[in-house]
Amino acid sequence: MSSYKALIIDDEPDIRELLDLTLSRMDIETYSAADIDSAHAALEQQKFDLCITDMNLPDGNGIDLVKFIQLNYPNTPVAVLTAYGSMDTAITSLKAGAFDFVTKPVDLQRLRDLVNTALKLNAGKREIVAKHSDSPILGASPQIMKLQTQIVKLARSQAPVYISGESGSGKELVAREIHRLGPRSECPFVPVNCGAIPGELMESEFFGHKKGSFTGAYEDKTGLFQAAKGGTLFLDEVADLPMQMQVKLLRAIQEKAVRPVGAQKEIDTDVRILSATHKDLSKLVEQGDFRQDLFYRINVIQMCVPPLRDRIDDIRFLSEYFLKALAKDWEMELPRLSSNAEKALQNYQFPGNVRELENILERAVTLCDDEVITPEHLQLPTDGNPVSKVGSTLGDHAIPDFVEGDSLEEYLTDIEKQAILKALEETRWNRTAAAKKLGMSFRSLRYRLKKLGLDTDD
């Protein structure tokens, strides 16, 4: 006897028969309904692991049925059958809570992929609860609690999610958590920084290429879509995609297929798309710098990661977490914040968010020798500008100008690196003398060298 049950709702006998045959071969027991009333009756009598419904039914709309099941049977995933090319309908169904959609005529392999993914949801529900309790997204503020709830809910869906938020706020961490808690967790999570790929290589990176398709293509290459098969493709800084690539990406997402450069045939894909950027994507759409149809397709569900300054109650918790991690990694006594240092952090605006807090504390640990971090060790800007003078020099080492929009953390790290190099050169690479010159312990200097990639020891 089958361990899974599925409800098929469609007024076309041929479609019902096709779906029944396909699912039965997957060892799934199927029940059929020709309209919404029959579906309601079946749902009352049986517990289903999956529902597949058509959009147009004799006594109502498939969207209404999706909402009804979401409200009354929230643990039952619903897939929607849509007409070919009806992307607006598919997106509406996803927004209403549908797990995923299948276009007619039905591609049986895509249907089987969808069904297998859906069945993993309830099978792994206990595991998901256990995983959620071990979330890497830290904090106890109302904003973080809300974010955690959203993540668990979105992990059950296959809808594309657009994650907005400032740099350093944890957008990729959120994307990884949606993947980790979802039914695709055993398959790859493939992150790609869209702004870091050269324009001429972008199509090859995303879709792959065939040997000899262009100069330098000495062998077949697997693209990112293929690499993420069965899993999640995370498009970070999606706003940086050039317009030409936006068109090709839109087609790949809508058709669920890609064509490698130089290939004659398309390859079916099975990935979930998550995307993020720190830029205002809707504003870029208004300006004509980002395609509205692509934005509409990737922004089916939007979630916003709150900036650290909007959840100052989490600063103490995050600080304790990062300091414990540093103490463990560096094999040192646990540093602690003085009350004044804690107040200084709570009053700081954190333009670089959680990532900046981590970097500030790491730098502070190297500067304090008695395990107590004071405001002076934090080196927080007091007027919104870096502490060091812009455009100055450290001996022969020029400090680059800080340009508005650049990463403050990277800028300060570069200054620190130049200061350490200067001290080492002046002491002929005597680390003990250099540490004294820099006003830090030998141990602190050793770990800074390791962190900055300046440690030449084996």
Tab-separated table of C-alpha atoms in Angstrom:
chain	number	residue	atom	x	y	z
A	1	MET	CA	0.000	0.000	0.000
A	2	SER	CA	1.264	3.463	-0.902
A	3	SER	CA	2.464	5.686	1.940
A	4	TYR	CA	1.540	8.893	0.066
A	5	LYS	CA	-1.809	10.273	-1.070
A	6	ALA	CA	-2.433	12.977	-3.654
A	7	LEU	CA	-5.610	14.839	-4.644
A	8	ILE	CA	-5.997	15.799	-8.315
A	9	ILE	CA	-8.559	18.530	-9.098
A	10	ASP	CA	-9.340	19.059	-12.793
A	11	ASP	CA	-12.528	19.022	-14.859
A	12	GLU	CA	-10.760	17.437	-17.855
A	13	PRO	CA	-10.872	13.608	-17.622
A	14	ASP	CA	-7.803	13.265	-19.862
A	15	ILE	CA	-5.684	15.430	-17.554
A	16	ARG	CA	-6.911	13.582	-14.470
A	17	GLU	CA	-6.059	10.272	-16.115
A	18	LEU	CA	-2.573	11.453	-17.135
A	19	LEU	CA	-1.764	12.733	-13.648
A	20	ASP	CA	-3.250	9.647	-12.011
A	21	LEU	CA	-1.133	7.347	-14.179
A	22	THR	CA	2.076	9.344	-13.592
A	23	LEU	CA	1.649	9.549	-9.815
A	24	SER	CA	0.538	5.918	-9.511
A	25	ARG	CA	3.790	4.863	-11.168
A	26	MET	CA	5.544	6.851	-8.431
A	27	ASP	CA	3.727	4.680	-5.871
A	28	ILE	CA	1.379	7.518	-4.870
A	29	GLU	CA	-2.288	6.765	-4.169
A	30	THR	CA	-4.425	9.289	-6.064
A	31	TYR	CA	-7.920	10.683	-5.557
A	32	SER	CA	-9.724	12.787	-8.171
A	33	ALA	CA	-12.166	15.676	-8.056
A	34	ALA	CA	-13.765	17.462	-11.015
A	35	ASP	CA	-14.684	20.680	-9.166
A	36	ILE	CA	-14.109	22.674	-6.001
A	37	ASP	CA	-17.070	21.220	-4.080
A	38	SER	CA	-15.792	17.689	-4.665
A	39	ALA	CA	-12.302	18.793	-3.625
A	40	HIS	CA	-13.638	20.240	-0.342
A	41	ALA	CA	-15.446	16.963	0.372
A	42	ALA	CA	-12.313	14.910	-0.350
A	43	LEU	CA	-10.171	17.137	1.880
A	44	GLU	CA	-12.595	16.634	4.761
A	45	GLN	CA	-12.487	12.855	4.401
A	46	GLN	CA	-8.786	12.234	3.710
A	47	LYS	CA	-5.383	13.585	4.693
A	48	PHE	CA	-3.350	14.355	1.561
A	49	ASP	CA	0.384	14.796	1.135
A	50	LEU	CA	-0.082	16.816	-2.066
A	51	CYS	CA	-2.794	18.534	-4.122
A	52	ILE	CA	-2.615	19.377	-7.813
A	53	THR	CA	-5.343	21.689	-9.085
A	54	ASP	CA	-6.264	23.306	-12.374
A	55	MET	CA	-6.780	27.074	-12.420
A	56	ASN	CA	-10.162	27.078	-14.183
A	57	LEU	CA	-12.800	24.890	-12.560
A	58	PRO	CA	-16.573	24.735	-13.255
A	59	ASP	CA	-17.576	26.145	-9.861
A	60	GLY	CA	-14.718	28.512	-9.099
A	61	ASN	CA	-11.088	29.531	-9.377
A	62	GLY	CA	-8.042	27.444	-8.520
A	63	ILE	CA	-6.577	30.427	-6.629
A	64	ASP	CA	-9.518	30.326	-4.218
A	65	LEU	CA	-8.865	26.642	-3.637
A	66	VAL	CA	-5.175	27.356	-2.963
A	67	LYS	CA	-6.174	29.951	-0.346
A	68	PHE	CA	-8.713	27.553	1.201
A	69	ILE	CA	-6.123	24.780	1.554
A	70	GLN	CA	-3.521	27.209	2.891
A	71	LEU	CA	-5.969	28.343	5.570
A	72	ASN	CA	-7.431	24.963	6.560
A	73	TYR	CA	-4.702	22.465	5.623
A	74	PRO	CA	-1.461	24.509	5.808
A	75	ASN	CA	0.792	21.429	5.795
A	76	THR	CA	-0.567	20.229	2.443
A	77	PRO	CA	1.442	21.622	-0.510
A	78	VAL	CA	-0.627	22.667	-3.547
A	79	ALA	CA	0.674	22.726	-7.111
A	80	VAL	CA	-1.265	24.616	-9.777
A	81	LEU	CA	-1.769	23.692	-13.436
A	82	THR	CA	-1.550	26.746	-15.688
A	83	ALA	CA	-1.903	27.276	-19.425
A	84	TYR	CA	1.343	27.628	-21.385
A	85	GLY	CA	2.583	31.213	-21.311
A	86	SER	CA	0.281	32.243	-18.442
A	87	MET	CA	3.104	33.514	-16.251
A	88	ASP	CA	0.878	36.123	-14.582
A	89	THR	CA	-1.463	33.362	-13.429
A	90	ALA	CA	1.421	31.256	-12.165
A	91	ILE	CA	2.850	34.155	-10.157
A	92	THR	CA	-0.591	34.982	-8.724
A	93	SER	CA	-0.927	31.378	-7.555
A	94	LEU	CA	2.513	31.451	-5.910
A	95	LYS	CA	1.664	34.681	-4.113
A	96	ALA	CA	-1.557	33.028	-2.888
A	97	GLY	CA	0.477	30.236	-1.310
A	98	ALA	CA	0.842	27.586	-4.016
A	99	PHE	CA	3.898	25.388	-3.552
A	100	ASP	CA	4.746	25.474	-7.268
A	101	PHE	CA	3.131	25.374	-10.708
A	102	VAL	CA	3.137	23.166	-13.816
A	103	THR	CA	2.293	24.430	-17.293
A	104	LYS	CA	0.105	22.622	-19.806
A	105	PRO	CA	0.867	20.583	-21.805
A	106	VAL	CA	2.367	18.822	-18.800
A	107	ASP	CA	6.057	17.915	-18.987
A	108	LEU	CA	6.070	14.632	-17.066
A	109	GLN	CA	9.694	14.886	-15.902
A	110	ARG	CA	9.064	18.354	-14.480
A	111	LEU	CA	5.910	17.037	-12.833
A	112	ARG	CA	7.842	14.177	-11.225
A	113	ASP	CA	10.525	16.601	-9.984
A	114	LEU	CA	7.857	18.815	-8.464
A	115	VAL	CA	6.065	15.896	-6.788
A	116	ASN	CA	9.295	14.488	-5.320
A	117	THR	CA	10.206	17.900	-3.909
A	118	ALA	CA	6.721	18.399	-2.432
A	119	LEU	CA	6.705	15.000	-0.733
A	120	LYS	CA	9.950	15.832	1.053
A	121	LEU	CA	8.199	18.650	2.909
A	122	ASN	CA	6.090	16.667	5.341
A	123	ALA	CA	8.503	13.748	5.406
A	124	GLY	CA	11.154	16.053	6.848
A	125	LYS	CA	8.935	18.240	9.036
A	126	ARG	CA	10.434	17.083	12.346
A	127	GLU	CA	13.920	17.551	10.943
A	128	ILE	CA	13.005	21.081	9.829
A	129	VAL	CA	11.847	21.964	13.361
A	130	ALA	CA	15.144	20.650	14.732
A	131	LYS	CA	17.143	22.577	12.128
A	132	HIS	CA	15.219	25.790	12.837
A	133	SER	CA	16.173	25.610	16.501
A	134	ASP	CA	19.804	25.657	15.346
A	135	SER	CA	19.412	28.745	13.152
A	136	PRO	CA	22.580	30.742	12.370
A	137	ILE	CA	20.491	33.940	12.200
A	138	LEU	CA	21.123	35.362	15.640
A	139	GLY	CA	19.047	37.717	17.773
A	140	ALA	CA	15.922	37.881	19.908
A	141	SER	CA	14.434	41.189	18.726
A	142	PRO	CA	10.874	41.267	17.310
A	143	GLN	CA	12.351	41.956	13.859
A	144	ILE	CA	14.485	38.799	13.966
A	145	MET	CA	11.627	36.705	15.340
A	146	LYS	CA	9.474	37.875	12.423
A	147	LEU	CA	12.285	37.107	9.973
A	148	GLN	CA	12.713	33.608	11.402
A	149	THR	CA	8.981	32.929	11.004
A	150	GLN	CA	9.065	34.145	7.398
A	151	ILE	CA	12.043	31.918	6.615
A	152	VAL	CA	10.309	28.783	7.903
A	153	LYS	CA	7.195	29.597	5.881
A	154	LEU	CA	9.103	30.386	2.685
A	155	ALA	CA	11.239	27.260	3.036
A	156	ARG	CA	8.086	25.218	2.298
A	157	SER	CA	7.405	27.052	-0.951
A	158	GLN	CA	9.171	26.958	-4.302
A	159	ALA	CA	8.269	30.563	-5.094
A	160	PRO	CA	11.139	32.863	-6.121
A	161	VAL	CA	12.106	35.130	-3.217
A	162	TYR	CA	13.701	38.574	-3.495
A	163	ILE	CA	15.707	39.442	-0.376
A	164	SER	CA	16.323	43.153	0.133
A	165	GLY	CA	18.548	44.742	2.724
A	166	GLU	CA	21.651	46.829	3.275
A	167	SER	CA	25.199	45.546	2.770
A	168	GLY	CA	26.327	43.341	5.626
A	169	SER	CA	22.820	42.730	6.968
A	170	GLY	CA	22.881	38.990	6.230
A	171	LYS	CA	20.981	38.511	2.962
A	172	GLU	CA	23.005	35.474	1.879
A	173	LEU	CA	22.614	33.970	5.354
A	174	VAL	CA	18.830	34.283	4.969
A	175	ALA	CA	18.984	32.655	1.523
A	176	ARG	CA	21.071	29.775	2.866
A	177	GLU	CA	18.608	29.266	5.706
A	178	ILE	CA	15.616	29.153	3.330
A	179	HIS	CA	17.483	26.469	1.384
A	180	ARG	CA	18.623	24.561	4.497
A	181	LEU	CA	15.105	24.313	5.923
A	182	GLY	CA	13.458	23.435	2.609
A	183	PRO	CA	12.954	20.201	0.685
A	184	ARG	CA	15.972	20.943	-1.549
A	185	SER	CA	18.453	20.984	1.350
A	186	GLU	CA	20.219	17.777	0.260
A	187	CYS	CA	20.985	19.311	-3.142
A	188	PRO	CA	23.444	22.166	-3.877
A	189	PHE	CA	23.109	25.759	-2.759
A	190	VAL	CA	24.956	27.743	-5.445
A	191	PRO	CA	25.618	31.432	-4.707
A	192	VAL	CA	26.741	33.747	-7.502
A	193	ASN	CA	27.751	37.392	-7.233
A	194	CYS	CA	26.242	38.843	-10.400
A	195	GLY	CA	28.502	41.884	-10.246
A	196	ALA	CA	31.712	39.868	-10.113
A	197	ILE	CA	31.360	38.032	-13.453
A	198	PRO	CA	32.861	39.749	-16.535
A	199	GLY	CA	30.149	40.571	-19.080
A	200	GLU	CA	31.699	38.529	-21.873
A	201	LEU	CA	31.769	35.396	-19.679
A	202	MET	CA	28.372	35.781	-18.059
A	203	GLU	CA	26.331	33.612	-20.440
A	204	SER	CA	28.916	30.829	-20.255
A	205	GLU	CA	29.023	31.023	-16.436
A	206	PHE	CA	25.255	30.839	-16.047
A	207	PHE	CA	24.381	28.371	-18.809
A	208	GLY	CA	27.662	26.566	-19.552
A	209	HIS	CA	29.266	26.071	-22.973
A	210	LYS	CA	30.275	23.377	-25.414
A	211	LYS	CA	33.869	22.677	-26.348
A	212	GLY	CA	35.006	24.880	-29.242
A	213	SER	CA	32.031	27.247	-29.021
A	214	PHE	CA	34.391	30.238	-28.699
A	215	THR	CA	38.083	31.002	-28.382
A	216	GLY	CA	39.356	29.489	-25.157
A	217	ALA	CA	36.520	26.951	-24.800
A	218	TYR	CA	38.835	23.937	-24.671
A	219	GLU	CA	36.302	21.655	-22.978
A	220	ASP	CA	32.622	21.465	-22.075
A	221	LYS	CA	31.678	23.612	-19.113
A	222	THR	CA	28.773	23.098	-16.701
A	223	GLY	CA	26.869	26.313	-15.983
A	224	LEU	CA	25.557	27.543	-12.655
A	225	PHE	CA	21.999	26.434	-13.454
A	226	GLN	CA	23.196	22.870	-14.047
A	227	ALA	CA	25.479	22.993	-10.989
A	228	ALA	CA	22.475	23.873	-8.814
A	229	LYS	CA	20.320	21.026	-10.190
A	230	GLY	CA	17.702	19.993	-7.660
A	231	GLY	CA	18.824	22.759	-5.327
A	232	THR	CA	18.891	26.535	-5.055
A	233	LEU	CA	20.545	29.186	-7.219
A	234	PHE	CA	21.186	32.373	-5.237
A	235	LEU	CA	21.631	35.473	-7.404
A	236	ASP	CA	23.428	37.946	-5.155
A	237	GLU	CA	23.623	41.583	-6.281
A	238	VAL	CA	21.175	40.768	-9.073
A	239	ALA	CA	20.866	44.508	-9.811
A	240	ASP	CA	24.341	44.378	-11.379
A	241	LEU	CA	23.247	42.114	-14.245
A	242	PRO	CA	23.688	43.818	-17.640
A	243	MET	CA	20.493	44.305	-19.638
A	244	GLN	CA	21.386	41.674	-22.255
A	245	MET	CA	21.846	39.055	-19.550
A	246	GLN	CA	18.599	40.052	-17.866
A	247	VAL	CA	16.701	39.001	-21.013
A	248	LYS	CA	18.403	35.593	-21.135
A	249	LEU	CA	17.966	35.019	-17.417
A	250	LEU	CA	14.255	35.821	-17.659
A	251	ARG	CA	13.815	33.208	-20.365
A	252	ALA	CA	15.763	30.602	-18.400
A	253	ILE	CA	13.587	31.154	-15.328
A	254	GLN	CA	10.296	31.137	-17.237
A	255	GLU	CA	11.085	28.159	-19.465
A	256	LYS	CA	12.920	26.241	-16.720
A	257	ALA	CA	15.513	25.401	-19.366
A	258	VAL	CA	18.886	26.746	-20.504
A	259	ARG	CA	20.910	26.442	-23.690
A	260	PRO	CA	24.694	26.202	-23.194
A	261	VAL	CA	26.733	28.428	-25.521
A	262	GLY	CA	27.317	26.485	-28.730
A	263	ALA	CA	24.670	23.837	-27.972
A	264	GLN	CA	21.791	22.975	-30.308
A	265	LYS	CA	19.322	21.847	-27.658
A	266	GLU	CA	18.064	23.278	-24.408
A	267	ILE	CA	18.636	21.487	-21.105
A	268	ASP	CA	15.814	21.295	-18.565
A	269	THR	CA	16.610	22.816	-15.190
A	270	ASP	CA	15.222	22.145	-11.737
A	271	VAL	CA	16.309	24.957	-9.433
A	272	ARG	CA	14.739	27.367	-7.013
A	273	ILE	CA	15.685	30.996	-7.588
A	274	LEU	CA	16.518	33.289	-4.668
A	275	SER	CA	17.927	36.752	-5.360
A	276	ALA	CA	19.196	39.724	-3.409
A	277	THR	CA	20.721	43.170	-3.701
A	278	HIS	CA	21.468	46.104	-1.410
A	279	LYS	CA	20.222	48.469	-4.135
A	280	ASP	CA	16.637	49.692	-4.559
A	281	LEU	CA	15.536	47.383	-7.363
A	282	SER	CA	12.109	48.974	-7.826
A	283	LYS	CA	13.801	52.346	-8.318
A	284	LEU	CA	16.128	50.827	-10.925
A	285	VAL	CA	13.047	49.483	-12.732
A	286	GLU	CA	11.551	53.000	-12.781
A	287	GLN	CA	14.811	54.367	-14.188
A	288	GLY	CA	14.874	51.710	-16.921
A	289	ASP	CA	18.066	50.093	-15.603
A	290	PHE	CA	16.406	46.808	-14.648
A	291	ARG	CA	13.781	44.932	-16.647
A	292	GLN	CA	10.324	45.157	-15.130
A	293	ASP	CA	9.349	41.670	-16.335
A	294	LEU	CA	12.421	40.108	-14.690
A	295	PHE	CA	11.771	42.037	-11.474
A	296	TYR	CA	8.183	40.793	-11.542
A	297	ARG	CA	9.417	37.231	-11.997
A	298	ILE	CA	12.055	37.148	-9.232
A	299	ASN	CA	10.062	39.312	-6.824
A	300	VAL	CA	7.145	36.899	-6.367
A	301	ILE	CA	7.700	37.136	-2.612
A	302	GLN	CA	9.814	39.860	-1.029
A	303	MET	CA	11.406	39.819	2.380
A	304	CYS	CA	13.491	42.561	3.953
A	305	VAL	CA	16.421	41.909	6.266
A	306	PRO	CA	16.369	44.654	8.941
A	307	PRO	CA	19.477	46.817	9.440
A	308	LEU	CA	21.324	46.366	12.725
A	309	ARG	CA	20.532	49.922	13.878
A	310	ASP	CA	16.829	49.003	13.882
A	311	ARG	CA	17.402	46.153	16.320
A	312	ILE	CA	19.879	47.509	18.870
A	313	ASP	CA	18.618	44.998	21.438
A	314	ASP	CA	20.501	42.335	19.460
A	315	ILE	CA	23.877	44.116	19.623
A	316	ARG	CA	24.817	42.726	23.055
A	317	PHE	CA	23.843	39.178	22.069
A	318	LEU	CA	25.708	39.387	18.742
A	319	SER	CA	28.771	40.899	20.427
A	320	GLU	CA	28.942	38.089	22.981
A	321	TYR	CA	28.588	35.524	20.195
A	322	PHE	CA	31.387	37.034	18.065
A	323	LEU	CA	33.721	37.479	21.060
A	324	LYS	CA	33.236	33.836	22.111
A	325	ALA	CA	34.004	32.734	18.554
A	326	LEU	CA	37.157	34.880	18.447
A	327	ALA	CA	38.332	33.561	21.811
A	328	LYS	CA	37.880	29.993	20.603
A	329	ASP	CA	39.565	30.565	17.222
A	330	TRP	CA	42.461	32.505	18.699
A	331	GLU	CA	42.829	30.262	21.784
A	332	MET	CA	42.678	33.175	24.189
A	333	GLU	CA	40.775	34.317	27.261
A	334	LEU	CA	37.232	35.496	26.541
A	335	PRO	CA	37.284	39.283	25.956
A	336	ARG	CA	34.412	41.373	27.282
A	337	LEU	CA	32.986	44.776	26.530
A	338	SER	CA	33.172	47.507	29.124
A	339	SER	CA	29.837	49.188	29.873
A	340	ASN	CA	30.980	52.303	27.997
A	341	ALA	CA	32.034	50.230	24.970
A	342	GLU	CA	28.646	48.524	24.948
A	343	LYS	CA	26.895	51.907	25.057
A	344	ALA	CA	29.105	53.167	22.230
A	345	LEU	CA	28.103	50.219	20.051
A	346	GLN	CA	24.417	50.742	20.807
A	347	ASN	CA	24.676	54.402	19.812
A	348	TYR	CA	26.542	53.674	16.568
A	349	GLN	CA	24.594	53.560	13.282
A	350	PHE	CA	26.420	50.563	11.733
A	351	PRO	CA	26.318	51.407	8.008
A	352	GLY	CA	27.980	48.008	7.436
A	353	ASN	CA	25.515	46.198	9.728
A	354	VAL	CA	26.327	42.807	11.324
A	355	ARG	CA	29.407	42.280	9.156
A	356	GLU	CA	30.794	45.619	10.358
A	357	LEU	CA	30.100	44.724	14.011
A	358	GLU	CA	32.061	41.504	13.590
A	359	ASN	CA	34.998	43.359	12.002
A	360	ILE	CA	34.950	46.093	14.677
A	361	LEU	CA	35.099	43.505	17.468
A	362	GLU	CA	37.845	41.541	15.746
A	363	ARG	CA	39.936	44.678	15.429
A	364	ALA	CA	39.184	45.643	19.041
A	365	VAL	CA	40.340	42.254	20.341
A	366	THR	CA	43.738	42.758	18.677
A	367	LEU	CA	44.095	46.172	20.296
A	368	CYS	CA	43.195	45.248	23.889
A	369	ASP	CA	45.664	43.333	26.062
A	370	ASP	CA	43.725	42.837	29.288
A	371	GLU	CA	40.617	41.167	27.786
A	372	VAL	CA	38.512	44.281	28.459
A	373	ILE	CA	37.403	46.208	25.365
A	374	THR	CA	36.974	49.949	25.866
A	375	PRO	CA	35.511	52.541	23.451
A	376	GLU	CA	39.050	53.434	22.353
A	377	HIS	CA	39.624	49.873	21.146
A	378	LEU	CA	36.472	49.991	19.028
A	379	GLN	CA	37.784	52.880	16.901
A	380	LEU	CA	34.270	53.979	15.970
A	381	PRO	CA	33.918	57.016	13.696
A	382	THR	CA	32.485	59.957	15.633
A	383	ASP	CA	31.347	62.035	12.664
A	384	GLY	CA	30.400	59.398	10.104
A	385	ASN	CA	33.949	59.332	8.651
A	386	PRO	CA	36.779	56.852	9.217
A	387	VAL	CA	39.083	57.597	12.138
A	388	SER	CA	42.225	57.789	10.001
A	389	LYS	CA	42.901	60.776	7.789
A	390	VAL	CA	41.739	60.337	4.219
A	391	GLY	CA	44.420	60.367	1.564
A	392	SER	CA	47.323	60.313	4.069
A	393	THR	CA	50.297	57.941	4.107
A	394	LEU	CA	51.974	55.486	6.453
A	395	GLY	CA	55.618	55.924	5.492
A	396	ASP	CA	55.955	54.642	1.964
A	397	HIS	CA	52.518	52.989	2.111
A	398	ALA	CA	49.793	55.200	0.677
A	399	ILE	CA	46.349	54.995	2.235
A	400	PRO	CA	43.695	55.026	-0.486
A	401	ASP	CA	41.059	57.711	-0.389
A	402	PHE	CA	37.755	56.676	1.107
A	403	VAL	CA	35.020	57.152	-1.486
A	404	GLU	CA	31.400	57.399	-0.450
A	405	GLY	CA	29.702	54.131	-1.328
A	406	ASP	CA	32.851	52.042	-0.740
A	407	SER	CA	32.948	49.431	2.005
A	408	LEU	CA	33.990	51.060	5.280
A	409	GLU	CA	35.103	47.707	6.718
A	410	GLU	CA	37.383	46.961	3.749
A	411	TYR	CA	38.784	50.498	3.881
A	412	LEU	CA	39.671	50.216	7.578
A	413	THR	CA	41.105	46.728	7.075
A	414	ASP	CA	43.378	48.097	4.353
A	415	ILE	CA	44.592	50.870	6.660
A	416	GLU	CA	45.317	48.297	9.366
A	417	LYS	CA	47.212	46.131	6.904
A	418	GLN	CA	49.389	49.057	5.772
A	419	ALA	CA	50.132	50.041	9.390
A	420	ILE	CA	51.258	46.504	10.242
A	421	LEU	CA	53.428	46.276	7.107
A	422	LYS	CA	55.062	49.607	7.975
A	423	ALA	CA	55.836	48.453	11.527
A	424	LEU	CA	57.256	45.162	10.274
A	425	GLU	CA	59.486	46.872	7.709
A	426	GLU	CA	60.766	49.368	10.268
A	427	THR	CA	61.685	46.507	12.632
A	428	ARG	CA	63.107	44.316	9.850
A	429	TRP	CA	60.216	41.895	10.354
A	430	ASN	CA	60.941	41.395	14.046
A	431	ARG	CA	57.409	40.548	15.155
A	432	THR	CA	58.001	41.151	18.856
A	433	ALA	CA	59.376	44.629	18.146
A	434	ALA	CA	56.622	45.349	15.611
A	435	ALA	CA	53.938	44.361	18.122
A	436	LYS	CA	55.443	46.729	20.698
A	437	LYS	CA	55.614	49.510	18.116
A	438	LEU	CA	51.928	48.951	17.271
A	439	GLY	CA	50.899	48.882	20.931
A	440	MET	CA	49.585	45.319	20.853
A	441	SER	CA	50.613	41.949	22.217
A	442	PHE	CA	52.705	39.530	20.170
A	443	ARG	CA	49.761	37.129	20.208
A	444	SER	CA	47.421	39.790	18.802
A	445	LEU	CA	49.860	40.636	16.020
A	446	ARG	CA	50.296	36.953	15.148
A	447	TYR	CA	46.573	36.495	14.698
A	448	ARG	CA	46.213	39.735	12.731
A	449	LEU	CA	48.944	38.572	10.346
A	450	LYS	CA	47.148	35.270	9.891
A	451	LYS	CA	43.800	36.975	9.309
A	452	LEU	CA	45.222	39.459	6.798
A	453	GLY	CA	47.124	36.770	4.887
A	454	LEU	CA	50.535	38.220	5.850
A	455	ASP	CA	51.713	35.217	7.851
A	456	THR	CA	54.598	33.611	5.944
A	457	ASP	CA	55.145	30.803	8.443
A	458	ASP	CA	54.268	27.204	7.426
